Short mmCIF file of C-alpha atoms in Angstrom, two decimals:
data_model
loop_
_atom_site.label_atom_id
_atom_site.label_comp_id
_atom_site.label_asym_id
_atom_site.label_seq_id
_atom_site.Cartn_x
_atom_site.Cartn_y
_atom_site.Cartn_z
CA UNK A 198 34.72 25.43 -12.31
CA UNK A 199 35.41 22.61 -9.61
CA UNK A 200 35.03 18.97 -9.91
CA UNK A 201 33.89 16.81 -7.22
CA UNK A 202 35.44 13.26 -6.97
CA UNK A 203 32.77 12.37 -4.17
CA UNK A 204 30.91 8.89 -6.02
CA UNK A 205 27.22 9.26 -5.99
CA UNK A 206 24.57 6.60 -5.86
CA UNK A 207 20.67 6.80 -5.20
CA UNK A 208 21.10 6.35 -1.42
CA UNK A 209 23.80 9.17 -0.89
CA UNK A 210 21.55 11.99 -0.38
CA UNK A 211 19.18 10.44 2.51
CA UNK A 212 19.20 7.86 5.58
CA UNK A 213 18.95 4.28 5.01
CA UNK A 214 15.98 4.55 6.88
CA UNK A 215 14.54 6.34 4.48
CA UNK A 216 14.76 3.95 1.92
CA UNK A 217 13.42 1.26 4.32
CA UNK A 218 9.84 2.48 4.38
CA UNK A 219 8.85 2.32 1.12
CA UNK A 220 10.98 -0.65 0.06
CA UNK A 221 9.05 -2.87 3.28
CA UNK A 222 5.79 -1.01 1.88
CA UNK A 223 6.14 -3.00 -1.78
CA UNK A 224 7.04 -6.40 -0.06
CA UNK A 225 4.00 -6.11 1.94
CA UNK A 226 1.85 -5.01 -1.22
CA UNK A 227 3.17 -7.49 -3.30
CA UNK A 228 3.18 -10.71 -0.72
CA UNK A 229 -0.50 -9.91 -0.16
CA UNK A 230 -1.51 -9.47 -3.30
CA UNK A 231 0.30 -12.98 -3.95
CA UNK A 232 -1.73 -14.33 -0.96
CA UNK A 233 -5.11 -12.85 -1.92
CA UNK A 234 -4.46 -14.64 -5.56
CA UNK A 235 -4.14 -18.28 -4.24
CA UNK A 236 -7.21 -18.19 -1.82
CA UNK A 237 -9.41 -16.41 -4.32
CA UNK A 238 -11.69 -18.30 -6.73
CA UNK A 239 -13.41 -17.75 -10.09
CA UNK A 240 -17.16 -16.03 -10.59
CA UNK A 241 -19.44 -16.90 -12.79
CA UNK A 242 -17.46 -15.19 -15.80
CA UNK A 243 -14.09 -16.97 -14.73
CA UNK A 244 -11.88 -14.56 -13.29
CA UNK A 245 -10.63 -14.86 -10.39
CA UNK A 246 -12.00 -11.83 -7.65
CA UNK A 247 -14.03 -14.03 -5.30
CA UNK A 248 -13.94 -15.42 -1.81
CA UNK A 249 -15.49 -18.99 -1.30
CA UNK A 250 -17.48 -19.31 1.56
CA UNK A 251 -19.83 -21.88 3.41
CA UNK A 252 -23.31 -20.76 3.43
CA UNK A 253 -26.65 -22.23 4.75
CA UNK A 254 -28.90 -23.17 1.98
CA UNK A 255 -31.83 -24.70 4.09
CA UNK A 256 -32.93 -26.58 7.04
CA UNK A 257 -35.87 -28.46 8.74
CA UNK A 258 -38.15 -28.44 11.74
CA UNK A 259 -39.05 -31.70 12.85
CA UNK A 260 -40.75 -31.85 16.86
CA UNK A 261 -39.24 -28.51 17.95
CA UNK A 262 -35.99 -29.69 16.67
CA UNK A 263 -33.97 -28.29 13.79
CA UNK A 264 -32.66 -31.39 11.16
CA UNK A 265 -31.31 -31.83 7.75
CA UNK A 266 -29.47 -28.59 8.09
CA UNK A 267 -27.86 -27.86 4.38
CA UNK A 268 -24.73 -26.03 3.51
CA UNK A 269 -23.73 -24.79 0.08
CA UNK A 270 -20.45 -23.21 -1.33
CA UNK A 271 -21.35 -19.26 -2.22
CA UNK A 272 -19.11 -16.35 -3.06
CA UNK A 273 -18.12 -12.73 -1.54
CA UNK A 274 -16.53 -10.18 -3.66
CA UNK A 275 -14.98 -8.08 -4.54
CA UNK A 276 -11.75 -9.79 -3.54
CA UNK A 277 -8.57 -8.94 -4.69
CA UNK A 278 -7.58 -11.95 -6.70
CA UNK A 279 -5.79 -12.51 -9.46
CA UNK A 280 -7.61 -10.20 -11.68
CA UNK A 281 -6.76 -7.20 -9.79
CA UNK A 282 -3.70 -8.21 -7.96
CA UNK A 283 -1.86 -9.17 -10.98
CA UNK A 284 -2.06 -5.49 -12.51
CA UNK A 285 -1.34 -3.86 -9.17
CA UNK A 286 1.81 -6.54 -8.79
CA UNK A 287 2.66 -4.65 -12.42
CA UNK A 288 2.03 -1.44 -11.22
CA UNK A 289 3.81 -1.74 -7.98
CA UNK A 290 7.17 -2.99 -10.32
CA UNK A 291 6.66 0.19 -12.54
CA UNK A 292 6.58 2.35 -9.55
CA UNK A 293 9.98 1.15 -8.24
CA UNK A 294 11.64 1.35 -11.70
CA UNK A 295 10.39 5.11 -11.93
CA UNK A 296 11.85 5.64 -8.18
CA UNK A 297 14.93 3.99 -8.56
CA UNK A 298 15.12 6.37 -12.10
CA UNK A 299 14.04 9.50 -10.48
CA UNK A 300 16.68 8.96 -7.43
CA UNK A 301 19.00 8.23 -10.27
CA UNK A 302 18.58 11.22 -11.73
CA UNK A 303 18.83 12.99 -8.55
CA UNK A 304 22.49 11.72 -7.84
CA UNK A 305 23.77 11.87 -11.30
CA UNK A 306 22.68 15.74 -11.95
CA UNK A 307 26.03 17.89 -12.08
CA UNK A 308 26.92 20.06 -9.30
CA UNK A 309 26.80 24.07 -9.56
CA UNK A 310 29.64 25.30 -11.05
CA UNK A 311 30.57 27.54 -7.71
CA UNK A 312 31.64 25.41 -4.49
CA UNK A 313 30.30 28.17 -2.79
CA UNK A 314 26.77 26.33 -3.97
CA UNK A 315 27.59 22.61 -2.81
CA UNK A 316 25.86 22.64 0.33
CA UNK A 317 22.86 24.20 -1.09
CA UNK A 318 22.75 21.74 -3.37
CA UNK A 319 23.45 18.60 -1.25
CA UNK A 320 20.37 20.11 0.79
CA UNK A 321 18.46 20.24 -2.52
CA UNK A 322 19.38 16.76 -3.67
CA UNK A 323 18.66 15.34 0.02
CA UNK A 324 14.98 17.14 -0.07
CA UNK A 325 14.08 15.60 -3.36
CA UNK A 326 15.03 12.11 -2.48
CA UNK A 327 13.27 12.04 0.70
CA UNK A 328 10.51 13.50 -1.51
CA UNK A 329 10.54 10.90 -3.92
CA UNK A 330 10.32 8.43 -1.02
CA UNK A 331 7.69 10.16 0.58
CA UNK A 332 5.53 10.43 -2.37
CA UNK A 333 6.02 6.95 -3.21
CA UNK A 334 5.51 5.42 0.27
CA UNK A 335 2.42 7.37 0.24
CA UNK A 336 0.89 5.69 -3.16
CA UNK A 337 2.11 2.17 -1.41
CA UNK A 338 0.61 3.07 1.74
CA UNK A 339 -2.90 4.00 -0.01
CA UNK A 340 -3.03 0.88 -2.21
CA UNK A 341 -2.04 -1.35 0.88
CA UNK A 342 -4.84 0.61 3.25
CA UNK A 343 -7.54 -0.11 0.69
CA UNK A 344 -6.54 -3.99 -0.13
CA UNK A 345 -6.57 -4.57 3.73
CA UNK A 346 -10.02 -2.80 4.21
CA UNK A 347 -11.68 -4.66 1.06
CA UNK A 348 -9.83 -7.76 1.95
CA UNK A 349 -11.04 -7.25 5.61
CA UNK A 350 -14.34 -6.61 5.45
CA UNK A 351 -15.02 -10.02 2.70
CA UNK A 352 -13.16 -12.20 5.26
CA UNK A 353 -15.32 -11.28 8.08
CA UNK A 354 -18.35 -11.86 5.98
CA UNK A 355 -17.09 -15.14 5.06
CA UNK A 356 -16.02 -15.87 8.79
CA UNK A 357 -19.53 -15.61 10.10
CA UNK A 358 -21.54 -18.87 10.24
CA UNK A 359 -25.57 -18.96 9.67
CA UNK A 360 -27.25 -20.82 12.63
CA UNK A 361 -30.93 -22.00 11.55
CA UNK A 362 -33.69 -21.22 14.17
CA UNK A 363 -36.53 -23.36 15.47
CA UNK A 364 -39.02 -20.73 13.80
CA UNK A 365 -38.49 -21.52 9.98
CA UNK A 366 -40.14 -17.98 9.03
CA UNK A 367 -37.28 -16.09 10.93
CA UNK A 368 -33.80 -15.15 8.91
CA UNK A 369 -30.98 -17.28 10.66
CA UNK A 370 -28.82 -16.29 13.51
CA UNK A 371 -24.83 -15.69 13.21
CA UNK A 372 -22.02 -16.92 15.18
CA UNK A 373 -18.34 -15.63 14.62
CA UNK A 374 -15.89 -18.35 13.32
CA UNK A 375 -12.49 -17.78 15.16
CA UNK A 376 -9.67 -17.43 14.61
CA UNK A 377 -10.74 -15.96 10.95
CA UNK A 378 -13.30 -13.62 12.19
CA UNK A 379 -11.04 -11.71 14.53
CA UNK A 380 -8.42 -11.94 12.33
CA UNK A 381 -10.56 -10.09 9.67
CA UNK A 382 -11.33 -7.26 12.21
CA UNK A 383 -7.84 -7.13 12.82
CA UNK A 384 -6.83 -6.60 9.79
CA UNK A 385 -9.53 -3.85 8.90
CA UNK A 386 -8.52 -1.63 11.92
CA UNK A 387 -4.68 -2.29 10.86
CA UNK A 388 -5.36 -0.86 7.25
CA UNK A 389 -7.35 1.93 8.49
CA UNK A 390 -3.84 2.90 10.26
CA UNK A 391 -1.96 2.15 7.46
CA UNK A 392 -3.99 4.60 5.36
CA UNK A 393 -3.79 7.63 8.23
CA UNK A 394 -0.19 6.99 7.63
CA UNK A 395 -0.83 7.66 4.02
CA UNK A 396 -2.26 11.04 4.45
CA UNK A 397 0.76 12.03 7.23
CA UNK A 398 3.40 10.90 4.39
CA UNK A 399 1.17 12.74 1.78
CA UNK A 400 1.35 16.07 3.60
CA UNK A 401 5.02 15.53 4.63
CA UNK A 402 5.87 15.24 0.55
CA UNK A 403 3.91 18.37 -0.42
CA UNK A 404 5.51 20.25 2.33
CA UNK A 405 8.74 18.69 0.94
CA UNK A 406 8.00 20.17 -2.41
CA UNK A 407 7.11 23.70 -1.04
CA UNK A 408 10.85 23.71 0.51
CA UNK A 409 12.08 22.23 -2.52
CA UNK A 410 10.93 24.99 -4.80
CA UNK A 411 12.59 27.40 -2.67
CA UNK A 412 15.54 26.27 -2.19
CA UNK A 413 15.83 25.49 -5.85
CA UNK A 414 14.67 29.53 -6.45
CA UNK A 415 17.41 30.33 -4.10
CA UNK A 416 20.44 28.24 -6.11
CA UNK A 417 19.38 29.47 -9.30
CA UNK A 418 19.38 33.08 -7.79
CA UNK A 419 21.92 34.60 -9.96
CA UNK A 420 22.46 37.41 -7.15
CA UNK A 421 23.17 34.88 -4.35
CA UNK A 422 25.58 35.48 -2.07
CA UNK A 423 28.29 32.82 -1.54
CA UNK A 424 28.41 31.35 1.83
CA UNK A 425 31.27 32.24 4.32
#
């Protein structure tokens, strides 16, 4: 038996940048949900899952001129307010706990009995750590992408003002309200890129999982030859 005195923590078997991405993603997700919750409004059931906006309710035409334009407040949804946001925040917190527990288990597992297997064991733990972070980053990125696209669509429609026409038989035209309209489009585009990143991370996690299984079989093989 060989004892190892080197301390091992949850960040021992991967570079710091591996942990930065999921941590940043978790913070962005929680902040986005909190911000959406603050700007959400209640629907007819009293649930915070809509976004209120100004809408055109009617107008009059006198002597070929638009007059007596009336607006009211309407709602757009589904919007990720507190109704959806609170469960997602709780789920994100639970995911962080599961990730930390997984990393702790990887680091705390006993070393192989033979020192010749230490290099392979370290590679196995490094791959396992990277897998956990890639998989959790992918899950968080998918949530951010979905949240961003849904929010962007609602905000885009909410930052479009109707314009009454002289011919009251025609539907009103619309104009974009800036900068909200452009920011909503930017949010949608960025969310699509985040979604693509989530797919890339998922593929990476699957690839690492395959390598993990191969390396685990190598370590567990009783006929393994010691490294020279």
